[in-house]
Structure formats: structure tokens, C-alpha cells
Short mmCIF file of C-alpha atoms and ligand atoms in Angstrom, two decimals:
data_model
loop_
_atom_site.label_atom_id
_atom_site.label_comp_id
_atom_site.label_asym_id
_atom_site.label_seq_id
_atom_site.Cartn_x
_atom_site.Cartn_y
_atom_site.Cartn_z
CA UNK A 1 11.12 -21.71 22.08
CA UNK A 2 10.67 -18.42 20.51
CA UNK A 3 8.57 -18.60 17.11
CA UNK A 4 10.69 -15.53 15.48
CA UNK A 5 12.93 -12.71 17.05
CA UNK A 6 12.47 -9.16 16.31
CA UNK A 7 15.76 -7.14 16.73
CA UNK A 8 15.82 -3.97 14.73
CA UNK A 9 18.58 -1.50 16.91
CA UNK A 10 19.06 1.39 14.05
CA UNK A 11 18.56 4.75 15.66
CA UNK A 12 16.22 6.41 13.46
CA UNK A 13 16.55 10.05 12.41
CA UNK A 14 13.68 11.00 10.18
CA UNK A 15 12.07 14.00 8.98
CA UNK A 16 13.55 17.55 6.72
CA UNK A 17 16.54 18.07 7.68
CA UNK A 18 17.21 14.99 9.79
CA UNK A 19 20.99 14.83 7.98
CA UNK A 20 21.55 18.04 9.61
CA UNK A 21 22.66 15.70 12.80
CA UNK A 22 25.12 13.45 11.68
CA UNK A 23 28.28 15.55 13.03
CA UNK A 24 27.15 15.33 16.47
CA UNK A 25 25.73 11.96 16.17
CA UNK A 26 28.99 10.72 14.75
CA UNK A 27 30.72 12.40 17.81
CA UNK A 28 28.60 10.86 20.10
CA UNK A 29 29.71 7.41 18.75
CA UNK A 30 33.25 8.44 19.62
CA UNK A 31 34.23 8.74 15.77
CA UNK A 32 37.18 10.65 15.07
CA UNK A 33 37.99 9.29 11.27
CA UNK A 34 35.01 9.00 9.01
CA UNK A 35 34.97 6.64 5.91
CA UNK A 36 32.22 8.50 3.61
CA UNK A 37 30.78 6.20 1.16
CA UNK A 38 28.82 7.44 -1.91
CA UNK A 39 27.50 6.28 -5.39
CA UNK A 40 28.28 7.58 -8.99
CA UNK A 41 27.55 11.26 -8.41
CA UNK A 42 23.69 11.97 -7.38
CA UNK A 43 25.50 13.15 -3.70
CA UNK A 44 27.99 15.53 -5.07
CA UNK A 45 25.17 17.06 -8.03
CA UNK A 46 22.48 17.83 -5.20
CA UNK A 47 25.23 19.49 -2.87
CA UNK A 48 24.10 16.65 -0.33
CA UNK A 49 28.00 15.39 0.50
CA UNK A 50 29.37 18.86 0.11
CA UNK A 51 26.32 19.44 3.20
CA UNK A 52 27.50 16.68 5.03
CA UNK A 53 31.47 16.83 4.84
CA UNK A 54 30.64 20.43 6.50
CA UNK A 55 28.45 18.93 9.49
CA UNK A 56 31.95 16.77 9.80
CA UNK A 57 33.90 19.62 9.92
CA UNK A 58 32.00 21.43 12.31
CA UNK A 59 32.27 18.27 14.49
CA UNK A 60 35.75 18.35 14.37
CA UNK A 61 35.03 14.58 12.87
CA UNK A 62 37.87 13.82 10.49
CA UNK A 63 37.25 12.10 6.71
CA UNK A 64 38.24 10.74 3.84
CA UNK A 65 35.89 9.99 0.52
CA UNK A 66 35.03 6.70 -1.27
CA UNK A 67 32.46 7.44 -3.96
CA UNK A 68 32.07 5.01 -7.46
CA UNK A 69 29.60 2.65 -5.77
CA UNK A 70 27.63 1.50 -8.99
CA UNK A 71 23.58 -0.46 -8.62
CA UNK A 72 24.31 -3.47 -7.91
CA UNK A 73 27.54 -2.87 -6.01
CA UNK A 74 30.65 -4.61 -6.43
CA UNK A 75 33.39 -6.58 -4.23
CA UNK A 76 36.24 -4.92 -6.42
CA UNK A 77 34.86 -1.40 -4.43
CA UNK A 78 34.14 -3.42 -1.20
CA UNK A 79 38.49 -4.43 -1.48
CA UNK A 80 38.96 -0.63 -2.29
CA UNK A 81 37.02 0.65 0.89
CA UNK A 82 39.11 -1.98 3.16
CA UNK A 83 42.17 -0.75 2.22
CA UNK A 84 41.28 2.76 2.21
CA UNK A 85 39.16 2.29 5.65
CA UNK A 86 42.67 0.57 7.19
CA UNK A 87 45.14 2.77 5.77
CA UNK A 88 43.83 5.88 6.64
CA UNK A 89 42.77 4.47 10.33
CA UNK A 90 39.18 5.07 10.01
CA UNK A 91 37.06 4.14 12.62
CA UNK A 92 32.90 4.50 11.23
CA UNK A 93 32.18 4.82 7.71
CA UNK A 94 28.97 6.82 7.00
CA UNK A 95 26.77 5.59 3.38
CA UNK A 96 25.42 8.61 1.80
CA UNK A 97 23.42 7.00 -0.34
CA UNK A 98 20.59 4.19 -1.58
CA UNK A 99 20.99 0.21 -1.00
CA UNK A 100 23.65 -0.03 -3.21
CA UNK A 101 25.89 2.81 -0.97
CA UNK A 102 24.65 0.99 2.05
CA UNK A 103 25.19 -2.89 1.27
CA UNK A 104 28.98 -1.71 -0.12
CA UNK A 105 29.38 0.06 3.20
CA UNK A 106 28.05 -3.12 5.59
CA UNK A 107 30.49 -4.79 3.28
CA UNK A 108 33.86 -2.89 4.08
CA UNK A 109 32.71 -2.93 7.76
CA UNK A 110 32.20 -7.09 7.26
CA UNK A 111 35.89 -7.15 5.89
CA UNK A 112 37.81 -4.47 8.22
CA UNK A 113 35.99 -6.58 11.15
CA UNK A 114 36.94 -9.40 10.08
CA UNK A 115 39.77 -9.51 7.84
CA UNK A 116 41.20 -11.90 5.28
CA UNK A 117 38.79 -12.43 1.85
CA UNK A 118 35.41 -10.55 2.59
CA UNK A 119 33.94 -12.38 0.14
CA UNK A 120 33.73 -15.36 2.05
CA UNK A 121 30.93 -13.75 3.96
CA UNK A 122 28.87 -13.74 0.62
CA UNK A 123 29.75 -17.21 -0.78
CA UNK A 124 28.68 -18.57 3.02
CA UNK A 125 32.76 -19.82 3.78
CA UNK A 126 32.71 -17.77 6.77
CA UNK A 127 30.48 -16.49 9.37
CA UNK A 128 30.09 -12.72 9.84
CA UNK A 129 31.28 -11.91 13.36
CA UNK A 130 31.39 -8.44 13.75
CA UNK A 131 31.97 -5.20 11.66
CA UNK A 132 33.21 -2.14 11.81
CA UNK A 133 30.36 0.76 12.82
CA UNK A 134 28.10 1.67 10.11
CA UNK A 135 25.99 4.57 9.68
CA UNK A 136 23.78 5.99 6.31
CA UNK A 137 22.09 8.88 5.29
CA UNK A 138 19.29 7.20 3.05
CA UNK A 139 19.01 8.83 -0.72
CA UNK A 140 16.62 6.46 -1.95
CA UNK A 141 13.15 4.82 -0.57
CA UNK A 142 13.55 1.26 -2.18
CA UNK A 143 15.98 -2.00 -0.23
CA UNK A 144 15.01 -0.82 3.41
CA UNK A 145 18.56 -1.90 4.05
CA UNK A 146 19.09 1.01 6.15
CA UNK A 147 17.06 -1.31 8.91
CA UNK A 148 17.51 -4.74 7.54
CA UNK A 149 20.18 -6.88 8.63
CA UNK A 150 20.71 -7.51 5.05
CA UNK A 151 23.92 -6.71 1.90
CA UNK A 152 23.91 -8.04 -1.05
CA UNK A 153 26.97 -7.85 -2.99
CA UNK A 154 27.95 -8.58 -6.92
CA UNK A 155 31.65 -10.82 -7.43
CA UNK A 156 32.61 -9.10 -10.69
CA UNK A 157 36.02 -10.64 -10.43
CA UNK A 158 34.55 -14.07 -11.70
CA UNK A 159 33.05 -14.89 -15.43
CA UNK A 160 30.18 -15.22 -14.55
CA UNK A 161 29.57 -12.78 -12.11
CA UNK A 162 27.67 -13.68 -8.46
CA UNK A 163 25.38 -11.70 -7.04
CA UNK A 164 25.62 -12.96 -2.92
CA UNK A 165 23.36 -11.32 0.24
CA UNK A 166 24.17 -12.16 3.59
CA UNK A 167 21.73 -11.68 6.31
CA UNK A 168 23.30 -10.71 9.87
CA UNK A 169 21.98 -8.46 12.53
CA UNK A 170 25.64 -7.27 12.46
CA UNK A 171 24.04 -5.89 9.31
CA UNK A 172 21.67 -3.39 11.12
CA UNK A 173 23.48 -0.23 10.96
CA UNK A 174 23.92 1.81 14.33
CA UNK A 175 21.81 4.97 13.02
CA UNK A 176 19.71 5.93 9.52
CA UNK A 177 19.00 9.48 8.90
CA UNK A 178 16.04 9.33 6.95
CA UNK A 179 14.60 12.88 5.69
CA UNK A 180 12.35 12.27 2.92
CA UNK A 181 13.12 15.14 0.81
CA UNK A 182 16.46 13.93 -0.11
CA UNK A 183 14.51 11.23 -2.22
CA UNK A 184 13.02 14.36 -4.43
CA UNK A 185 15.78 13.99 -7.06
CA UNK A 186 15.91 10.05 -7.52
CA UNK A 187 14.69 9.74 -11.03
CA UNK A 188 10.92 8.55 -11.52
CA UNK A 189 12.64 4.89 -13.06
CA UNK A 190 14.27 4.65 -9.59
CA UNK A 191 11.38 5.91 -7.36
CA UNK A 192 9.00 2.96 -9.06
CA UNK A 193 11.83 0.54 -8.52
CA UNK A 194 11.86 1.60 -4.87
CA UNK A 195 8.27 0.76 -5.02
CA UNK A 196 8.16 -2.24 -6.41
CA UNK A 197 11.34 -3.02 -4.23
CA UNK A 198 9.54 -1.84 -1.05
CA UNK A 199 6.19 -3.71 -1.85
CA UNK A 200 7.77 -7.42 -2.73
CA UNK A 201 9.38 -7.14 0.42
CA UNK A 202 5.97 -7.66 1.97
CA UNK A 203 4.78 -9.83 -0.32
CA UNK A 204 7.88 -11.89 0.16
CA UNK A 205 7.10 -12.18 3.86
CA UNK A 206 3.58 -12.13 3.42
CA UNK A 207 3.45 -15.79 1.08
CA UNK A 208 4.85 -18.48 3.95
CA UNK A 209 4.25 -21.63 5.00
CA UNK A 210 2.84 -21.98 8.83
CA UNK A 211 1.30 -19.58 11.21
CA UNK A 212 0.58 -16.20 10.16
CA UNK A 213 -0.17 -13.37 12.79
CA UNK A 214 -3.62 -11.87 11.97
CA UNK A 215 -2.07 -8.25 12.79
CA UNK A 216 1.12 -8.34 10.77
CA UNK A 217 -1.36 -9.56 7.91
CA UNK A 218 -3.28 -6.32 8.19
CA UNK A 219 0.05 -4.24 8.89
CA UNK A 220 0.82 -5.61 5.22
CA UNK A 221 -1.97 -5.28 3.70
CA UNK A 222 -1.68 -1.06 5.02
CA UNK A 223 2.00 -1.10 4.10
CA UNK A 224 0.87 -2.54 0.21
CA UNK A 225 -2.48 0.22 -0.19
CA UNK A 226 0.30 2.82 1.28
CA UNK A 227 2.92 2.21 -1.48
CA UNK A 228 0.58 2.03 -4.07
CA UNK A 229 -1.40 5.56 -2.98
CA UNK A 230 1.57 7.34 -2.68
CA UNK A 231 3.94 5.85 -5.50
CA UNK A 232 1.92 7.58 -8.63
CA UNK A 233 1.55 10.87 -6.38
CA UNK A 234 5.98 10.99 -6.29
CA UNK A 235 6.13 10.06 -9.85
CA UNK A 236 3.86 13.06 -10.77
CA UNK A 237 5.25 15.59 -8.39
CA UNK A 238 8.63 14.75 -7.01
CA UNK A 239 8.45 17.26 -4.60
CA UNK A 240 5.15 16.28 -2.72
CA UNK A 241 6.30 15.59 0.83
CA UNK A 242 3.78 13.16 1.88
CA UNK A 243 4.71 11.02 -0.96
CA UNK A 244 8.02 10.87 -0.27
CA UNK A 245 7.71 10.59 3.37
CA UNK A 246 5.59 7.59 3.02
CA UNK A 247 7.15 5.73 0.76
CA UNK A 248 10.46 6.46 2.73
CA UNK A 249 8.70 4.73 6.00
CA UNK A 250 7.24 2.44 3.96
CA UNK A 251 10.45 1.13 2.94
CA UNK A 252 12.14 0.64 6.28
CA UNK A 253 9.01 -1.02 7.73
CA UNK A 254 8.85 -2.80 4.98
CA UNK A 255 12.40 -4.78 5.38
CA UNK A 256 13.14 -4.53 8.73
CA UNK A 257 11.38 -7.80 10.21
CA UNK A 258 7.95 -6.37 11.13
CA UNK A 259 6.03 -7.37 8.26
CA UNK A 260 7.06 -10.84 9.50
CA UNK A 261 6.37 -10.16 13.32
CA UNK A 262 4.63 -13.09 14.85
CA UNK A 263 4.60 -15.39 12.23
CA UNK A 264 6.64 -18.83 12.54
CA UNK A 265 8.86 -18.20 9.46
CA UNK A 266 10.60 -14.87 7.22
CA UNK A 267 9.11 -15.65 4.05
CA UNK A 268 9.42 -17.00 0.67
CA UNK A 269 11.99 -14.82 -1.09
CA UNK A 270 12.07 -16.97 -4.08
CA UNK A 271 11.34 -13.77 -6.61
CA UNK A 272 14.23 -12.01 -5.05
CA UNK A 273 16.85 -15.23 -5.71
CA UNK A 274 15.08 -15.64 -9.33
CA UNK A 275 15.46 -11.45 -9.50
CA UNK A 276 19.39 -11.49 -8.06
CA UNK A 277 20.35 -13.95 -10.97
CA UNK A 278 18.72 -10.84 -13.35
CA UNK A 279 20.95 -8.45 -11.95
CA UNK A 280 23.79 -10.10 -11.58
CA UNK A 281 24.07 -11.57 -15.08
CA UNK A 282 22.37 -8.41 -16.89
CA UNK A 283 22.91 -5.44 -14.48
CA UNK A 284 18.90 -4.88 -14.34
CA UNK A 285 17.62 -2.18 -11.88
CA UNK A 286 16.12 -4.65 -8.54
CA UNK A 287 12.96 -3.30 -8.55
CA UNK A 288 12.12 -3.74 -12.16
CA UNK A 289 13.68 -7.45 -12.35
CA UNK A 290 10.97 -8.08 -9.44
CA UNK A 291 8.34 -6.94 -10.86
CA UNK A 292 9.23 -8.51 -14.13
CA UNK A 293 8.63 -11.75 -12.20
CA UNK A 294 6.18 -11.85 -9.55
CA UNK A 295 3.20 -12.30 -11.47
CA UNK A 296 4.64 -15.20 -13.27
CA UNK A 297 5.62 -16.73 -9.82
CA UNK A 298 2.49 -16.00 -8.48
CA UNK A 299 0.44 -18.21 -10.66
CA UNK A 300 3.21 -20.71 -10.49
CA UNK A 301 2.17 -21.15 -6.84
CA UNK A 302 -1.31 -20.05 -6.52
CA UNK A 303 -2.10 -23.48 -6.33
CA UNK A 304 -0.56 -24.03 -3.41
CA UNK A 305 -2.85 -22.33 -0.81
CA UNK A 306 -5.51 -20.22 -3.29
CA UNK A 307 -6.60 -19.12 0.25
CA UNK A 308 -3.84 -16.69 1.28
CA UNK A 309 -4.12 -14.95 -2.20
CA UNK A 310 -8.10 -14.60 -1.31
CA UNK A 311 -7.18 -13.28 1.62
CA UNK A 312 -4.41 -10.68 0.25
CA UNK A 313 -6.95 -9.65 -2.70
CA UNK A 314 -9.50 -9.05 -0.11
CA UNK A 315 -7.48 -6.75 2.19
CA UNK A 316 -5.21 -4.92 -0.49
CA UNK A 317 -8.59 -4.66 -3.17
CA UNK A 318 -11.73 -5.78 -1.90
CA UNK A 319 -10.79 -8.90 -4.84
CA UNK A 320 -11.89 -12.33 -3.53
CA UNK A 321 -10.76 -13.95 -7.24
CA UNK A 322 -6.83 -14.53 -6.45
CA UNK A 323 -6.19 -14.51 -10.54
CA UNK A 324 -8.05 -10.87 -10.52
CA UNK A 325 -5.62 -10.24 -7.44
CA UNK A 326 -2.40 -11.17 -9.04
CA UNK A 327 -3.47 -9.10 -12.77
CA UNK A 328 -4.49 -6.14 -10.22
CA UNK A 329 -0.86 -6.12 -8.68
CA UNK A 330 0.70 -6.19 -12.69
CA UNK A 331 -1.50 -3.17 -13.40
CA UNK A 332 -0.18 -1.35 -10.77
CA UNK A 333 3.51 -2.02 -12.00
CA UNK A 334 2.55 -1.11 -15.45
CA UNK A 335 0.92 1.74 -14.34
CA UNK A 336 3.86 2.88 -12.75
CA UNK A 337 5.93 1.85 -15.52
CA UNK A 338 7.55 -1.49 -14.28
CA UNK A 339 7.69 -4.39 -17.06
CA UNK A 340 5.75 -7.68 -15.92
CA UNK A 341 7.55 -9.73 -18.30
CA UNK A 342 11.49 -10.42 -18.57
CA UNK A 343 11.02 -8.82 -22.70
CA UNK A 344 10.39 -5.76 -20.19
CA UNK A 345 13.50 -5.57 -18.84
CA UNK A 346 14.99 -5.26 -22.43
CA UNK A 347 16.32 -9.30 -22.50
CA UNK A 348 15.35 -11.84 -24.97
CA UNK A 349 15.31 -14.93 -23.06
CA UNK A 350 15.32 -18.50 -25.01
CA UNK A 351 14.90 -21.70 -23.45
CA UNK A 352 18.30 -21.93 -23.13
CA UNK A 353 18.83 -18.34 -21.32
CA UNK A 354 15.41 -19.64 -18.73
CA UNK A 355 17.59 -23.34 -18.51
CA UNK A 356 20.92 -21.46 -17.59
CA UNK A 357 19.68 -19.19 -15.26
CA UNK A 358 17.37 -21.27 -13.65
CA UNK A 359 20.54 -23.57 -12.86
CA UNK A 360 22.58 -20.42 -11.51
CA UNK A 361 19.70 -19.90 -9.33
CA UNK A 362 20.24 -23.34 -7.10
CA UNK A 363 23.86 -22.61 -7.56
CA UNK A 364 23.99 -25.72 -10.31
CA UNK A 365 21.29 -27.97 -8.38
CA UNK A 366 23.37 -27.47 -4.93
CA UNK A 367 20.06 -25.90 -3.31
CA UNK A 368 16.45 -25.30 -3.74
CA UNK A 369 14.54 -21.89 -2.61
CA UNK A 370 10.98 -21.14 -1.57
CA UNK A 371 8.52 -21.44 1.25
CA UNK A 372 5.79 -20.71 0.31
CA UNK A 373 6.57 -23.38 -2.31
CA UNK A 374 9.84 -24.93 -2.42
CA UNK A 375 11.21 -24.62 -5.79
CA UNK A 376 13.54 -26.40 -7.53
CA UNK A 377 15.67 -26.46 -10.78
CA UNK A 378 13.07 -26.92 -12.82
CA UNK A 379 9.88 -25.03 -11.36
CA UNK A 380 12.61 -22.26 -11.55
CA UNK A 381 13.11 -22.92 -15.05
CA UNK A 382 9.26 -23.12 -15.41
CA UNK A 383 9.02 -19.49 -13.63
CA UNK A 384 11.84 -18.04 -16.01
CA UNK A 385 9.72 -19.52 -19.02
CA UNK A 386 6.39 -17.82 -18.27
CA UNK A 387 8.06 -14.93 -17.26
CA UNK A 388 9.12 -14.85 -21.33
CA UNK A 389 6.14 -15.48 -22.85
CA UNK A 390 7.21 -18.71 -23.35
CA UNK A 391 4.96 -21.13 -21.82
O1 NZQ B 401 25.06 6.29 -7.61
P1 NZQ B 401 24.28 7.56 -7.58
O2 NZQ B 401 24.87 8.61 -8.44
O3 NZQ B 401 24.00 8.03 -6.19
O4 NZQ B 401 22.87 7.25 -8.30
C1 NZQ B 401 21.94 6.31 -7.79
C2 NZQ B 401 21.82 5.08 -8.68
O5 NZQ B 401 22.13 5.36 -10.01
C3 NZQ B 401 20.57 6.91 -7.89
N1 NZQ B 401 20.20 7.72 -6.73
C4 NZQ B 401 20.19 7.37 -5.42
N2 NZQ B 401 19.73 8.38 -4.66
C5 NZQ B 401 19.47 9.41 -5.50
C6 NZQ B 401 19.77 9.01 -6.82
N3 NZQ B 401 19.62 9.82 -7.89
C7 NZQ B 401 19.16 11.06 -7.65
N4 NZQ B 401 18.82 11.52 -6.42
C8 NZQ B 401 18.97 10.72 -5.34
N5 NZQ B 401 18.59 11.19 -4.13
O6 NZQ B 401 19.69 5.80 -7.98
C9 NZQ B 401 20.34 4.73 -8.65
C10 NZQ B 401 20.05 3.43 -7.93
O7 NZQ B 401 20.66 3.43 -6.65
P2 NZQ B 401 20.81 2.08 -5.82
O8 NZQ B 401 21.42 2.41 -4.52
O9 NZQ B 401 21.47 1.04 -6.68
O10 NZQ B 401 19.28 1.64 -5.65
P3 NZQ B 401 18.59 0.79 -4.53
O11 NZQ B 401 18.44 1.59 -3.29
O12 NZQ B 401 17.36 0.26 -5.15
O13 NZQ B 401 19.60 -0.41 -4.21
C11 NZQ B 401 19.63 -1.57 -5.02
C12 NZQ B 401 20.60 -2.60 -4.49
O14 NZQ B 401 20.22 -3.06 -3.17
C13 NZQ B 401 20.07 -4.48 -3.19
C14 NZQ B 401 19.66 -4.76 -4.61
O15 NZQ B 401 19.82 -6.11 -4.97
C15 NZQ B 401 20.61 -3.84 -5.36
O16 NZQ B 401 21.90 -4.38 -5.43
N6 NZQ B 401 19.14 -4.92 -2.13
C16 NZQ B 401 19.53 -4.75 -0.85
C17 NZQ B 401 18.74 -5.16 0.21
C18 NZQ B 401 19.18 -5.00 1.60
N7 NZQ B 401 20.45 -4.70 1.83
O17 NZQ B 401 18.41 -5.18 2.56
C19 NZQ B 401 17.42 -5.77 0.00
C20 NZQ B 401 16.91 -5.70 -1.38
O18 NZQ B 401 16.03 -6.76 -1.60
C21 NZQ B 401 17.94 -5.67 -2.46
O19 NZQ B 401 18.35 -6.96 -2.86
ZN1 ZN B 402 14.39 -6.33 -2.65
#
């Protein structure tokens, strides 16, 4: 029996100008009624959706416009784009946008696919089974869920709120233009998210229990030195293509299954189920609620197998000492302004805050996350705690 499966069918478009395609390619899927799905505005101030809607036209590609997608996207939207998708008798929607465009979009296609509540496909009632076809022009090097099979979705029709992902490769979209210089204008907050975002998605593969493939260690190790070279140079010129470009590739590789290539499992994740709690509850930016945590995860663990740390430290910094290694990956987020403590985000977290959303992390004791250490209620709680300066 296979040890993993590697499936990433996107069609890639990258390089300046890459968006200039997406009439034809549209046509070339047959699509004659274009859903086009944006965010809160960045798309309409750069001119980039006034661009696009003219490709469409040339095309002869019909299309009608869903912006309003909000970080941290919501199922009220999702409901919104179903309708609208049905009603006007759509048949591809196109994201314009970053993971928050994109996850909303895999989400309408989840629900026009397969009808009745969609969120039932977050909350794990049903089984994705198809979706309608789904293609993005990427806006934003960070989720590298224009190749992942991955959306992630925030209920905010229940008190609390739930912030749900579902993995499926019906998630893989059918084509991501990717031109790097459409990232120029995504605020330097944003572009270190997308860093941090980009990088804890190899990390999060990287820490596993069981075999790990010598090469995809080194390919992540690369992918980590690359991120962290070119993340200062886009924050201090916004414009520098090479930055851009490879943080942009970065980001795909990053999250769609190679970093995991040959290794018997797909990682730990735990940071991003302690980080989803964050943004669900308190609307934090993903990248920043990551990076808020990792360290304080990190040592939690370290314990567990000190030697994969050594060997991380050794490839990413020439750092044999794996507490040197973790406080060299928290100067790099500071440096880049990311907070490495939950005060950081702007929160003031009590024990009861760490106790309560420690609890919404297992879904109230139901389950228990982790690989690379399985982690339950309370080692979650623990995390949360350090994370506040609190133990
Ligand atoms: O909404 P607009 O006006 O477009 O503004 C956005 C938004 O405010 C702005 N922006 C995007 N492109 C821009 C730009 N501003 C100027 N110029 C541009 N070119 O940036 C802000 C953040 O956008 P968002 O899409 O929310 O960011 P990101 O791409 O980091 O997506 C975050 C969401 O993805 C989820 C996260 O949990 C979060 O909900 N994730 C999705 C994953 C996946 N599907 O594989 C994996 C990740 O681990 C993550 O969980
Ligand atoms: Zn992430």
C-alpha cells in the first residue's frame, strides 16, 4: 500500500501578466456564465477586476459579480454565492483574490455541487462529492490554497462562531493564474502574514511522527531559507520582482502536498487548529495568530524527538542547539513584524480565555490534534498559557 498520494491537478499560469489568459482559458473549459468572486475592494482599487471582466468580454464569457468576501470568510457569503451562482445559471466561478476569495469560492462550488446545507461539509455531516469548477487569479502569496485541496470557512450564524476547513482534492481548483506582481499592493502586515502563513505550512508538515523522506527534508529546509531571504526584501520594496515571485512559488509549493512527498504521514497541524480558534473567536489575521504560537508549541514538544529540531536548526541555520533554533525562527517573525506571543495579537488572555479556548479547540473534549505530539485538552490549554506569558 501506498505510503502517501501526491495529486496536485491545478493548471498553473505564472509569471507578469499571466491573468492576461483567463478569457480564453475560461473558454477552453466550455464556460459560458462566470461567477466572479472578490474580497472587500483591493480588486476594484488596483483596476485588477475591471482588467479581468474585459478579458471576459473579449471571450464572449458571460458574468455576474460577488465581491464582500471579508479574512476569514464567512458561510453567510458562501449562502449568497449559491443562490446567486444558481439563479443566474452560472457554470465556473473565477476567485480574484487571496485565501479568503478562494476558500469562499471552493465553498459555493461545494454547495451548488452538492446542494442542501453547505455547511455540513465544514462541520464533517457530509462528505464533499463534487463541486462546481473553480478557478482563481491569486492576489496574495500566503494559504497556497490556490493548489491545496484545502477551505476553511467561518459559521458566523452561531454565538460562538466556528471556524471549519475541509480537505478534499475536489478542493484543487482546475487552474491558478499566478503573476507575482499582482501581490505588489498587499499591504506589508499582509505580505509577513503570507510569510509566516507560507513557512508554518512546512513546518507543519515538516514535525511528524514516522518516516521522513531525506529529499522533501531538504526541499523544506530551501522552501524555509527562501521565505525568509525574500520576505524582508518585499517588505522594503514592494515592487522587487524576485521577491514577490518567490514568495508567490513559495507559497503554492509550500501547501500543495510536496513538502510532505514521501513521508508516511501530512503533518502535525496542531498550531493551525490552536491558530483557527484565534481567528474565529477574535477575527486575527492567520499568519500573525501562527506565529503568535509556534514558538510556544515548539518548546511544548521539543521534548518529544529533540532530534528533528537538530536537524531543522542545522539545515535552515547551521544551529545544532534546537532552543537556539526555535528563538532564531521568533526573531525572524519579529523582525518582520509578527507578534510571538498572543499579547501580540492585541488579546489579553486569562486562564480562563487559555481554558475556554483550549476546550473549543477539541470541539469540548470530542477530539484531540497533533502528530508530532498528540495533544489534548489540557497540553492545549498548556500551549495557550505560555503563549500569554502565563506559565
Ligand atoms: O478583501 P480585499 O479588499 O481583497 O483585501 C484583502 C484582505 O483585506 C487584502 N488583499 C489581498 N490581495 C491584495 C490585498 N490588498 C492589496 N493588494 C492585493 N493584491 O489582504 C487581506 C487579507 O486577505 P485574505 O484573503 O484574507 O488573506 P489570506 O490569503 O492570508 O487568506 C487567509 C484565509 O485563508 C485561510 C485562513 O485561515 C484565512 O481564513 N487558510 C486557507 C488555507 C487553504 N485553503 O489551503 C490554508 C491556510 O492554512 C489557511 O487556514
Ligand atoms: Zn495556514
Amino acid at each position: 500500500m501506498a505510503i502517501m498520494e501526491y495529486f496536485t491537478p491545478t493548471h498553473v499560469y505564472f509569471g507578469v501578466g499571466a491573468e492576461d489568459q483567463v478569457g480564453e482559458v475560461l473558454k477552453s473549459y466550455g464556460a459560458i456564465k462566470v461567477l466572479v468572486h472578490f474580497g472587500s475592494g483591493s480588486v476594484r482599487r488596483t483596476g485588477l477586476l475591471d482588467d479581468i471582466e474585459e478579458k471576459l468580454r473579449d471571450a464572449g464569457i458571460e458574468y455576474v459579480e460577488l465581491g464582500g468576501v471579508v479574512p476569514n470568510p464567512r458561510v453567510s457569503l458562501v449562502r449568497k454565492g449559491i443562490k446567486l451562482y444558481e439563479s443566474e445559471g452560472c457554470d465556473f466561478i473565477l476567485a480574484v483574490g487571496g485565501g479568503s476569495v478562494l476558500d469562499s469560492a471552493k465553498a459555493i462550488g461545494y454547495g451548488v455541487y452538492g446542494g442542501g446545507d453547505v455547511w455540513d461539509f465544514y462541520c464533517g455531516k457530509r462528505k464533499v462529492e463534487g463541486t462546481a469548477p473553480v478557478g482563481c487569479v491569486l492576489t496574495l502569496s500566503a494559504t497556497g490554497s490556490e493548489m491545496s485541496d484545502s477551505s476553511v470557512i467561518t459559521n458566523d450564524e452561531t454565538d460562538p462562531t466556528y471556524k471549519r476547513g475541509v480537505n478534499t482534492d475536489f478542493g484543487r481548483v482546475k487552474f491558478a493564474m499566478l503573476d507575482p506582481m499582482l501581490t505588489a499592493t498587499v499591504s506589508k502586515y499582509q505580505t509577513a502574514c503570507g510569510a509566516t502563513d507560507i513557512m508554518m505550512h512546512t513546518l507543519e508538515r515538516y514535525f511528524h511522527q514516522g518516516y521522513a523522506l531525506d529529499f522533501t527534508d531538504e526541499l523544506s529546509f530551501t522552501l524555509l531559507k527562501e521565505v525568509m531571504k525574500w520576505a524582508p526584501v518585499a517588505l522594503g520594496n514592494p515592487e522587487d520582482y524576485d521577491a514577490r515571485a518567490n514568495l508567490m512559488w513559495c507559497g503554492s509549493l509550500s501547501h500543495n502536498g510536496l513538502m510532505a512527498a514521501g513521508n508516511s504521514n501530512k503533518g502535525d497541524w496542531a498550531c493551525h487548529q490552536i491558530e483557527h480558534e484565534l481567528s474565529a473567536e477574535y477575527d486575527v489575521a492567520h499568519g500573525a495568530g501562527l506565529a503568535a504560537i509556534w514558538g510556544s508549541w515548539a518548546r511544548y514538544v521539543l521534548e518529544v524527538d529533540p532530534s528533528r529540531f537538530v536537524k531543522l536548526g542545522e539545515g535552515v541555520f547551521g544551529e545544532s542547539d534546537p532552543v537556539k533554533t526555535i528563538e532564531k525562527f521568533e526573531e525572524f517573525f519579529r523582525s518582520i513584524d509578527m507578534p510571538t506571543d498572543i499579547k501580540g495579537l492585541g488579546l489579553n488572555f486569562d486562564e480562563a480565555a487559555c481554558r475556554t479556548a483550549a476546550l473549543g479547540v477539541t470541539f469540548q473534549n470530542a477530539r484531540k490534534i497533533g502528530n508530532f505530539k498528540v495533544l489534548d485538552t489540557e497540553d492545549i490549554f498548556n500551549v495557550y498559557m505560555m503563549a500569554s506569558g502565563l506559565k
